[in-house]
Each structure stands twice: as structure tokens, then as C-alpha cells.
XYZ file of N, CA and C in Angstrom:
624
model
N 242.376 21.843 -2.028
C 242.817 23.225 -2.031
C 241.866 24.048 -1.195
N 242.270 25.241 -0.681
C 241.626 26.064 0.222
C 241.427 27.561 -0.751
N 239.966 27.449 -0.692
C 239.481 28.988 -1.037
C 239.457 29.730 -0.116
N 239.861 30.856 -0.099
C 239.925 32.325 0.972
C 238.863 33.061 0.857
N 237.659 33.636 1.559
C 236.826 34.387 0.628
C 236.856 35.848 1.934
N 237.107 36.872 1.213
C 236.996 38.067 2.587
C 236.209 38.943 1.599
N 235.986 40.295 2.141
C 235.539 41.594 1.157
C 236.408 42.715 1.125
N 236.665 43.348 0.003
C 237.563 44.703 -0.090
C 236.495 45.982 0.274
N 236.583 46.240 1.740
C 235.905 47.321 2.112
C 236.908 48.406 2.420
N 236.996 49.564 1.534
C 238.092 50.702 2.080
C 237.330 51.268 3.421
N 238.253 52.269 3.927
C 238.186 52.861 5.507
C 238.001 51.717 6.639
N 238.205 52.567 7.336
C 238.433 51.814 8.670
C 237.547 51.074 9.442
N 236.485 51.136 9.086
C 235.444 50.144 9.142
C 235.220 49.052 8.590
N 235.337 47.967 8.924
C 235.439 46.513 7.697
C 233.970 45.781 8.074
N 233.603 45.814 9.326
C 232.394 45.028 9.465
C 231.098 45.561 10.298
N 230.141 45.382 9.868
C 228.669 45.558 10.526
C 227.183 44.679 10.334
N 226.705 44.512 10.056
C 225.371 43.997 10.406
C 225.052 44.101 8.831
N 224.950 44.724 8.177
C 224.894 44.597 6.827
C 226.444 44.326 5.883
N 227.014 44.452 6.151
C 228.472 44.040 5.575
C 228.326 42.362 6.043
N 227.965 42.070 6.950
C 227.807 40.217 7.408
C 226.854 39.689 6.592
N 225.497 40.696 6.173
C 224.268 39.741 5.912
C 224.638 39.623 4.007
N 225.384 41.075 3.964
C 226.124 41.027 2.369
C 226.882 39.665 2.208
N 227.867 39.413 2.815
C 228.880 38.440 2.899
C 228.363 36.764 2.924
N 227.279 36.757 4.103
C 226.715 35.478 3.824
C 225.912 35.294 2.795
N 225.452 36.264 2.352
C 224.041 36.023 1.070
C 225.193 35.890 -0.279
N 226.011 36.680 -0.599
C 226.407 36.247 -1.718
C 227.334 34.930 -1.731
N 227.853 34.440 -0.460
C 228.622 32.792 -0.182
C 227.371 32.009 -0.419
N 226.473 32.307 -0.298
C 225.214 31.306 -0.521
C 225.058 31.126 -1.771
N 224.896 32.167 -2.386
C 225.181 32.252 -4.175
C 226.425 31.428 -4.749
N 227.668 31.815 -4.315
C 228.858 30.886 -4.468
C 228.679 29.201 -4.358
N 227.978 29.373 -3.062
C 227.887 27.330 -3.229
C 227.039 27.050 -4.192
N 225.638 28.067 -4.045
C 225.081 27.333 -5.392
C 225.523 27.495 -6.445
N 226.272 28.285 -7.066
C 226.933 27.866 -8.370
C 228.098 26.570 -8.115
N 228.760 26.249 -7.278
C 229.719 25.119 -6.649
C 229.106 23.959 -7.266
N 227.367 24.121 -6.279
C 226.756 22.252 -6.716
C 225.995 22.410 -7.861
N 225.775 23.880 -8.671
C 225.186 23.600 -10.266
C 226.245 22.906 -10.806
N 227.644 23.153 -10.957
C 228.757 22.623 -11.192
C 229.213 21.352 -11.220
N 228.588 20.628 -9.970
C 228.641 19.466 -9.569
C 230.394 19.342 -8.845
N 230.782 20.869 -7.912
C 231.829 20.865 -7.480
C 231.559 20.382 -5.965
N 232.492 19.324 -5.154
C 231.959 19.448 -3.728
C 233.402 20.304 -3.486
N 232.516 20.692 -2.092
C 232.761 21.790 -1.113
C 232.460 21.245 0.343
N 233.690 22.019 1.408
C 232.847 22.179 2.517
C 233.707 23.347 3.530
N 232.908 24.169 4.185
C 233.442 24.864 5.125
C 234.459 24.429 5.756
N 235.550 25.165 5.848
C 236.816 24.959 6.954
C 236.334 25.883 8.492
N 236.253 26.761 7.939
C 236.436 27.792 9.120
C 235.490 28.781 8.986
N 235.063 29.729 9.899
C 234.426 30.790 9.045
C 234.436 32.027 10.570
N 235.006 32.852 9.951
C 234.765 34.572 10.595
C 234.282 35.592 10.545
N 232.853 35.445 10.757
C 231.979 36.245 9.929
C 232.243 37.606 10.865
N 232.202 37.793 12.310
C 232.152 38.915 12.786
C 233.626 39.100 13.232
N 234.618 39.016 12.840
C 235.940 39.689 13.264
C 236.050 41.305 12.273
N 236.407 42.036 13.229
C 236.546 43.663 12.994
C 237.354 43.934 12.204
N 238.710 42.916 11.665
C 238.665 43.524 10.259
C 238.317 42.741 9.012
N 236.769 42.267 9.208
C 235.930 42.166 8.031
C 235.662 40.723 7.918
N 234.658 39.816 7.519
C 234.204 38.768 7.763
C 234.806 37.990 6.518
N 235.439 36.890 7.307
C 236.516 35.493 6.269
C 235.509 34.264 6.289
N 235.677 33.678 5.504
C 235.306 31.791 5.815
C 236.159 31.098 4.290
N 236.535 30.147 4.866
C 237.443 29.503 3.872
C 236.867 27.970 3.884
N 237.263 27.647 2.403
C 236.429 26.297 2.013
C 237.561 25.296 1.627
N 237.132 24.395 1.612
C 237.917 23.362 0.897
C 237.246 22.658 0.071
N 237.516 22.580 -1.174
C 237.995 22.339 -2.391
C 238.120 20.859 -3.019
N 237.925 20.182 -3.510
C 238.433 18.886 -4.211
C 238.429 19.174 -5.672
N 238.914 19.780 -6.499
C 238.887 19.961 -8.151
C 240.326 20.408 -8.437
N 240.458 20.588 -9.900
C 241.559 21.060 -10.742
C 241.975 22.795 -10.227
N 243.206 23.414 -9.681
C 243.363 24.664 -9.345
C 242.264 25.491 -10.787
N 242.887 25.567 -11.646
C 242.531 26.141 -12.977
C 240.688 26.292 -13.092
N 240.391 25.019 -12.589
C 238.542 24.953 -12.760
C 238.373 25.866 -11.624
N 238.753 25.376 -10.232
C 238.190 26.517 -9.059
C 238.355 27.865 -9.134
N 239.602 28.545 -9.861
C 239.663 29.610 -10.312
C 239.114 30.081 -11.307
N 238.982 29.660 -12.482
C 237.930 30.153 -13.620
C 237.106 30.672 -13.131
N 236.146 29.489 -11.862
C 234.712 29.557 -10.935
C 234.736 30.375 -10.126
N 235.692 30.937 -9.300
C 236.222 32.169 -8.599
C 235.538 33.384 -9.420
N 236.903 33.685 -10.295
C 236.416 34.624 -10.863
C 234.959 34.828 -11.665
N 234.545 34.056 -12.286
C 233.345 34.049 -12.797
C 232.415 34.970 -11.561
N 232.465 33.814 -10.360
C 231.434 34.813 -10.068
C 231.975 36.352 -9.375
N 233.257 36.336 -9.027
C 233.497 37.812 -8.970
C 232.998 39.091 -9.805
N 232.939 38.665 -10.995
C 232.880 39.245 -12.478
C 231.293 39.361 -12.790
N 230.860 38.442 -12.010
C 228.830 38.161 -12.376
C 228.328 39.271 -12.321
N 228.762 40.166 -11.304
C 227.702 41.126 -10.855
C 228.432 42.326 -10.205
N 228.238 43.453 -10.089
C 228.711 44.672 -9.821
C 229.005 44.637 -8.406
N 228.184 44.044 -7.678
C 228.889 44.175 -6.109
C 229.382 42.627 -5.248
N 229.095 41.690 -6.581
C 230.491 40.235 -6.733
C 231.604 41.291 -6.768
N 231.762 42.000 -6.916
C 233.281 42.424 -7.182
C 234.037 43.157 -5.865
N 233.266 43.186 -5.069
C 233.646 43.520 -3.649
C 234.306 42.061 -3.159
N 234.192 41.157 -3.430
C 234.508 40.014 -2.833
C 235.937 39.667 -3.450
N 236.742 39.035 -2.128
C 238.095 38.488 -2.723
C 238.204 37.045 -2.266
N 238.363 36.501 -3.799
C 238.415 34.839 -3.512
C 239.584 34.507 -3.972
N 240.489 34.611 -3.006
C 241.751 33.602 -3.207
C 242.066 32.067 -3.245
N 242.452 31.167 -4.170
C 242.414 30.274 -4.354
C 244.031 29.632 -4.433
N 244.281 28.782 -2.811
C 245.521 28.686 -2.429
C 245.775 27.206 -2.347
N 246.935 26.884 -3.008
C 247.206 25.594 -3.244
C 248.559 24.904 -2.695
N 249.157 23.559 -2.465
C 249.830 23.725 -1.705
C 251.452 22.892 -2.999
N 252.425 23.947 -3.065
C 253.047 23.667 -3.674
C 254.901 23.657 -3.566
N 255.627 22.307 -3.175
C 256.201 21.902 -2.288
C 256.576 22.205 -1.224
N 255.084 21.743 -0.734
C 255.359 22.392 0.436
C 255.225 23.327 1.037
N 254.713 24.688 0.443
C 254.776 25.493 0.719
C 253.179 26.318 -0.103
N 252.335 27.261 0.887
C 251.217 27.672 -0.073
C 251.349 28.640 -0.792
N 250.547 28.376 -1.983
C 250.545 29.486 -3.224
C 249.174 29.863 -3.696
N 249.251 31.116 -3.842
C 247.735 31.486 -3.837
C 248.174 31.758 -5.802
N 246.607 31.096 -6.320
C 246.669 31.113 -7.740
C 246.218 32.410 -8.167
N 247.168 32.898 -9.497
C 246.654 34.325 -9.454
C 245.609 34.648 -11.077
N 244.873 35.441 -11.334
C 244.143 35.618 -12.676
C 245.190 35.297 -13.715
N 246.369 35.914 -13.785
C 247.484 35.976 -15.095
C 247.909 34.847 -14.965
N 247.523 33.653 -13.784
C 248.471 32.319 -14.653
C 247.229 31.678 -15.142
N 246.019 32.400 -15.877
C 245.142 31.465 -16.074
C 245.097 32.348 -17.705
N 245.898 33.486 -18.274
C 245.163 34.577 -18.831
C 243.596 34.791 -18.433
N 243.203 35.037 -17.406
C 242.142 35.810 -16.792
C 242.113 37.267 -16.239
N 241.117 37.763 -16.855
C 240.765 39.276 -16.782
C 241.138 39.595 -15.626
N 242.109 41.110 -15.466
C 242.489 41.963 -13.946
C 241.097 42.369 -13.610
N 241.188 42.196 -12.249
C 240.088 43.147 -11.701
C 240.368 44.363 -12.140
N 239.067 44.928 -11.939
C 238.957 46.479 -12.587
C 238.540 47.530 -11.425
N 238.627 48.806 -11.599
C 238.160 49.657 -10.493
C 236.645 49.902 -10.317
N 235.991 49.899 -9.625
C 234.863 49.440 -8.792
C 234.305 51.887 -9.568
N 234.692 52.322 -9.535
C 234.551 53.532 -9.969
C 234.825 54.219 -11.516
N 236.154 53.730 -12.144
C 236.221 54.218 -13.703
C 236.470 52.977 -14.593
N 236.819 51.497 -13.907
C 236.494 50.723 -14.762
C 237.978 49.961 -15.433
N 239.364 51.091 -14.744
C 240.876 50.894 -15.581
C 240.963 50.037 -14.091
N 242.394 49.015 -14.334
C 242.989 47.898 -13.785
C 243.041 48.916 -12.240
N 242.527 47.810 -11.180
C 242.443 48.219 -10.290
C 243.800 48.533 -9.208
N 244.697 47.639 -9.712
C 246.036 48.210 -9.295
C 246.451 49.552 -9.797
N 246.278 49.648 -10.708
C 246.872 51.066 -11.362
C 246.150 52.241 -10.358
N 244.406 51.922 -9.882
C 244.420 52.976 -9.364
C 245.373 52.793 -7.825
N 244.954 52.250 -7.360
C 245.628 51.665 -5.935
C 246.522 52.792 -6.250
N 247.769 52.211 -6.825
C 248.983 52.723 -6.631
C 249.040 54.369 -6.866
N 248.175 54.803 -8.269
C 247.588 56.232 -8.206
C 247.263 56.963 -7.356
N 246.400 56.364 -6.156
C 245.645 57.035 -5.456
C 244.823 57.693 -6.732
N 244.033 57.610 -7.254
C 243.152 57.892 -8.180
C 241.612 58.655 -7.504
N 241.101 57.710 -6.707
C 239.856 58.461 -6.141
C 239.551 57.877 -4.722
N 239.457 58.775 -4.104
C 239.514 59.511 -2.552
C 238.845 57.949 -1.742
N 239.264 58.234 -0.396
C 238.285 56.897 0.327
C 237.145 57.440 0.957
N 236.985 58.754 0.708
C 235.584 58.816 0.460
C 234.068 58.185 -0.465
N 234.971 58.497 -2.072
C 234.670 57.743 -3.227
C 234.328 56.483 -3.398
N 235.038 55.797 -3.026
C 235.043 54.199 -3.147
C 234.137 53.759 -1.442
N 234.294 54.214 -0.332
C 233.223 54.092 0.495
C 231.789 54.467 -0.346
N 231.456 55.732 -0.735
C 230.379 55.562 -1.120
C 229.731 54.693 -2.250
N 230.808 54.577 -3.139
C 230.312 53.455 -4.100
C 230.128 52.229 -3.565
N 231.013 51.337 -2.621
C 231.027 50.213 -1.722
C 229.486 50.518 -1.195
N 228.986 51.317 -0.307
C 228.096 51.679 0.354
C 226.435 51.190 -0.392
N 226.827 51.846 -1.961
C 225.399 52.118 -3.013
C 225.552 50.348 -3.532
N 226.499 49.444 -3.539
C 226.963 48.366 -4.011
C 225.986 47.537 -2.904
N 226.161 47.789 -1.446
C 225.738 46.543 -0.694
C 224.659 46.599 -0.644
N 224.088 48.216 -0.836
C 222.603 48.309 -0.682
C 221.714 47.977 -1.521
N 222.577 48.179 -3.144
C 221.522 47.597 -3.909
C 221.699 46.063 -4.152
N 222.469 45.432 -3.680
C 222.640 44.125 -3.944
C 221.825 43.311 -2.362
N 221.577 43.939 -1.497
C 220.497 43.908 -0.162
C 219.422 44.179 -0.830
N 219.008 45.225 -1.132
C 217.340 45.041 -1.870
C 216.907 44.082 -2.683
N 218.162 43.926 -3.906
C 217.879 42.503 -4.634
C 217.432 41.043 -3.770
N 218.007 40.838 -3.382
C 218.258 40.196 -2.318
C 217.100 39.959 -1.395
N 216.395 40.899 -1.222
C 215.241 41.200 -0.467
C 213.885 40.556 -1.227
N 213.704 41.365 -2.520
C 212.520 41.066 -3.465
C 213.046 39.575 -4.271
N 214.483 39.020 -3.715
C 214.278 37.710 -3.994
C 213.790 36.751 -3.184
N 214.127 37.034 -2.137
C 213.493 35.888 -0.660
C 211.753 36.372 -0.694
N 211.460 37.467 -0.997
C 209.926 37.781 -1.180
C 209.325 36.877 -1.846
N 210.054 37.308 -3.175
C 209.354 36.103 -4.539
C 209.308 34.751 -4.141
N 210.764 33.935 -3.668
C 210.565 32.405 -3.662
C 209.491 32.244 -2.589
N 208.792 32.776 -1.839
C 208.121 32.893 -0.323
C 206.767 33.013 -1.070
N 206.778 33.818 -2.086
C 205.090 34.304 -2.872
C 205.007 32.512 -3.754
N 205.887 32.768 -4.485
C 205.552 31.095 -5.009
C 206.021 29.774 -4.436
N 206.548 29.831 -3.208
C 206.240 28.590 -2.175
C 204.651 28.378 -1.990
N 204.089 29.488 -1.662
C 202.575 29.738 -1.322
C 201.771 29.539 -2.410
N 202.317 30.280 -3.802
C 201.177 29.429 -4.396
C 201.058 27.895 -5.166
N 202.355 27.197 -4.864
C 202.511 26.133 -4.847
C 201.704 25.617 -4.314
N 201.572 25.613 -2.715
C 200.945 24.870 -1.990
C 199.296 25.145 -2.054
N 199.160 26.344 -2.265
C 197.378 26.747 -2.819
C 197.092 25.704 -3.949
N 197.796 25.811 -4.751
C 198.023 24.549 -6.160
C 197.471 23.640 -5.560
N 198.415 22.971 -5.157
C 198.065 21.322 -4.797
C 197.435 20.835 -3.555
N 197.036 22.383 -2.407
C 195.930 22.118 -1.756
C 194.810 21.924 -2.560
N 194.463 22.900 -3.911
C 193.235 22.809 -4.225
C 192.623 21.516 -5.279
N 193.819 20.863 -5.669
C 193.623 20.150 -6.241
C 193.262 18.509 -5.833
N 193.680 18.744 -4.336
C 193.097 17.632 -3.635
C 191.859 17.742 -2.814
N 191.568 18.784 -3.211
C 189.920 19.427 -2.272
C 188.320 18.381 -3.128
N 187.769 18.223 -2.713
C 186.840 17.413 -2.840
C 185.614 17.639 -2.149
N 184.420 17.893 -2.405
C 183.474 18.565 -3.518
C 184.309 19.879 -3.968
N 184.300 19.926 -5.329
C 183.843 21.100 -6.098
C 183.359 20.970 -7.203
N 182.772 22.454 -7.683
C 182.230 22.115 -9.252
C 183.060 22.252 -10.168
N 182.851 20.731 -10.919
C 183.557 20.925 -12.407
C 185.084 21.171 -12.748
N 186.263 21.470 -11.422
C 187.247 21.093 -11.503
C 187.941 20.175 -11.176
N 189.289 19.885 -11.620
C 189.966 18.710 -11.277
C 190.314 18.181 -9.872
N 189.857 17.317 -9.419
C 190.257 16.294 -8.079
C 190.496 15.158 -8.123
N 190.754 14.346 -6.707
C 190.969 13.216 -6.551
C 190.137 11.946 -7.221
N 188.688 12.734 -7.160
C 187.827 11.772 -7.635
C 187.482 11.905 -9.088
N 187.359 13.220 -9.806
C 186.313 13.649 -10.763
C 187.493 14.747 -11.455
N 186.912 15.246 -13.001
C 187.914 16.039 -14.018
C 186.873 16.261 -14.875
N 185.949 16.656 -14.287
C 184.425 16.765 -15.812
C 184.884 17.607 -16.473
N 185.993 18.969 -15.988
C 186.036 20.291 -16.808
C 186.925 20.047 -17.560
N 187.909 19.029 -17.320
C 189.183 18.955 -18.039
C 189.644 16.715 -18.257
N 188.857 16.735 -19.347
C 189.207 15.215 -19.391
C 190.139 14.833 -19.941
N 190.977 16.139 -19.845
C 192.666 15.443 -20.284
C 193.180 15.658 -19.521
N 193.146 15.668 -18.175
C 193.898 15.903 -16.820
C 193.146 15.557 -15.801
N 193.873 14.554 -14.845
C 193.762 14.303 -13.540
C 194.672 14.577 -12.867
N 194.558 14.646 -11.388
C 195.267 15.209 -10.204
C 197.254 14.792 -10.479
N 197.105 13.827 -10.665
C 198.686 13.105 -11.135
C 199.431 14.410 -12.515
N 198.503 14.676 -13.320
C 198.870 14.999 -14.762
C 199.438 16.557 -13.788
N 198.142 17.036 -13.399
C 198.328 18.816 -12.621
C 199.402 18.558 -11.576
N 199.471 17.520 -10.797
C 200.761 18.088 -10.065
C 202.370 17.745 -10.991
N 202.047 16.974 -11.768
C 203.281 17.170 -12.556
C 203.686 18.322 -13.527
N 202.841 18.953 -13.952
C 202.747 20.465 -14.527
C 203.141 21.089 -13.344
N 202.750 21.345 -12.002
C 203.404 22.180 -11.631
C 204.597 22.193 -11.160
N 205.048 20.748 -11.415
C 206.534 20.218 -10.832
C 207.588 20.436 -12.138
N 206.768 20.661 -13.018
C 207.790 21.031 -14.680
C 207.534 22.507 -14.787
N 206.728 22.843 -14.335
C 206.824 25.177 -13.859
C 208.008 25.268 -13.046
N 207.787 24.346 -12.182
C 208.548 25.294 -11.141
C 210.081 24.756 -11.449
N 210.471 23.633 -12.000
C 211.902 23.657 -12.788
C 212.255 24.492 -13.624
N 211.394 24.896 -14.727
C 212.056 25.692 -15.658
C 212.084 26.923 -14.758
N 211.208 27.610 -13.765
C 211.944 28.828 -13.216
C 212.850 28.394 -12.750
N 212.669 27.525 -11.569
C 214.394 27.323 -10.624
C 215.232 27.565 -11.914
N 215.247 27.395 -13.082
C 216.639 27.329 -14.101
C 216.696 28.570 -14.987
N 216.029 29.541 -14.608
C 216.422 30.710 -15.237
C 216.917 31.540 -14.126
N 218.415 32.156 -14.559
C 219.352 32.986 -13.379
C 219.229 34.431 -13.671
């Protein structure tokens, strides 16, 4: 099956330089929830800079029902997941069908501004495309800063990883653990400390 993934950007502007770096950073998020899953995946196509708004579509090997649950899930994760539209299209005699939330009883999207079924406003005209630009706008930016002080962090503890287990293979020092000697700590040698820091740094990788 083929996933669709684009973004719902109102006005006439669909793409820029931050609307692309939005789009690829949260598809990056998407696969990794894919292979926590143990779902494979692989790129079909991808349109990141076409002017009305950046596509890439995947293909699929699982149950319609599982890829959609997983769809929406992460639509639903996060306040500016919900800018994203993941259609999940299947091919049924013959002919394609895109799977919708109600044949799964799965939650309607909601309005990105008061929170009621997002069709209802649509069809309302409820609040201005001024409105929903600026909320879209406060959405990419704070989900870009996140984003930011996350590539910071994994970059701060790549580094002190490697300070770790540079220092632990350093040889003379006093009284701490090395290759040769553990006078300060005779319940740990170099083997014991790099496996402590190989059981740290799992339990973070596993908190989301």
C-alpha cells in the first residue's frame, strides 16, 4: 500500500525553506516510529520543493487498519503533527482507495484553532485565513525550535560519550579506572564502565 504524506498549509503560499525543513524533520519522526514498530518502509517518490507544498509517498508492506491506526497516531502526537496529511491508499479492484478515520472508528481531525471537527469549520468558514496562517505559522516555529534543542542535546551527549570512553582508556592516571589499574573502584574495570554507559544511553534513547 502507498502512504501519501503532504501538509495542510492555508493561503497561497504552500512552500519555503522552513515549511521543507518542517516536512522532512517530522517524516524522520514518522519512520522512526515505522522501525520502533518493526514496520518496513521505503520511499517511492518524494517532492519536497514543488510550489504547491512538499509530497513524498511510501510504500508500505502491513495490514491497511495497522498503517492507519500508525498514521493517525502520529498525526494526533503532537500539535503541529496535525498539520500533516497522511493518506493511506490501497488498491481495491482495481481501482485506488484512500482509507478513511470512520472505517476504523478513529477520531475526526479537529480544528487546529477551537478544537470542533475540522470539516464543520471548513464548510463554516469559521476563522479567517489570516487565523489559521498565523496559528500554522506559531505551529512550525515552535515545533523548529524543538527540533533545534533536540539535535543540540543528542550532539552534547554524543560528546560526552566519547569524553567517557576516551577517558577511560587513558593511561597514567591517579586512582581511576583504566586499561591497566581500578585502585579507586575494585568493582569496576574498563569492560564493566563501558557497559554502564552503553545501558545509560539505552534507557534515554527509550524515553519519548
Amino acid at each position: 500500500m502507498v502512504v501519501a504524506c503532504k501538509l495542510n498549509i492555508p493561503g497561497p503560499v504552500k512552500n519555503s525553506a522552513a515549511i521543507q525543513a518542517f516536512f522532512t524533520a517530522g517524516l524522520a519522526r514518522l519512520e522512526d516510529q515505522w522501525l520502533a514498530c518493526g514496520q518496513p518502509f521505503e520511499i517511492a517518490t518524494s517532492w519536497e520543493v514543488a510550489p504547491t507544498g512538499p509530497e513524498r509517498f511510501y510504500l508500505l508492506y502491513s495490514a491497511g487498519v495497522n498503517v492507519k491506526e500508525g498514521t493517525v497516531h502520529f498525526e494526533e502526537r503532537q500539535p503541529a503533527n496535525r498539520l500533516f496529511d497522511l493518506d493511506v491508499l490501497i488498491t481495491n479492484g482495481g481501482e485506488s482507495h484512500s482509507l478513511s478515520r470512520g472505517d476504523f472508528d478513529l477520531p475526526v481531525r479537529t480544528c487546529l484553532i477551537c478544537g470542533r471537527p475540522a470539516k464543520e469549520c471548513g464548510r463554516s468558514r469559521r476563522h479567517s485565513v489570516e487565523e489559521l496562517q498565523a496559528r500554522v505559522a506559531k505551529l512550525i516555529d515552535e515545533a523548529t525550535a524543538a527540533n533545534q534543542r533536540e539535535t543540540v542535546a543528542e550532539q552534547l551527549a554524543d560528546q560526552a560519550v566519547k569524553a567517557m570512553l576516551n577517558e577511560v582508556v587513558t593511561w597514567p592516571k591517579p586512582g581511576l579506572v583504566d586499561p591497566v589499574e581500578h585502585r579507586a573502584h575494585p568493582d569496576m574495570d574498563v569492560f564493566t564502565f563501558r557497559q554502564i554507559v552503553r545501558n545509560n544511553l539505552n534507557e534515554f534513547s527509550d524515553v519519548d
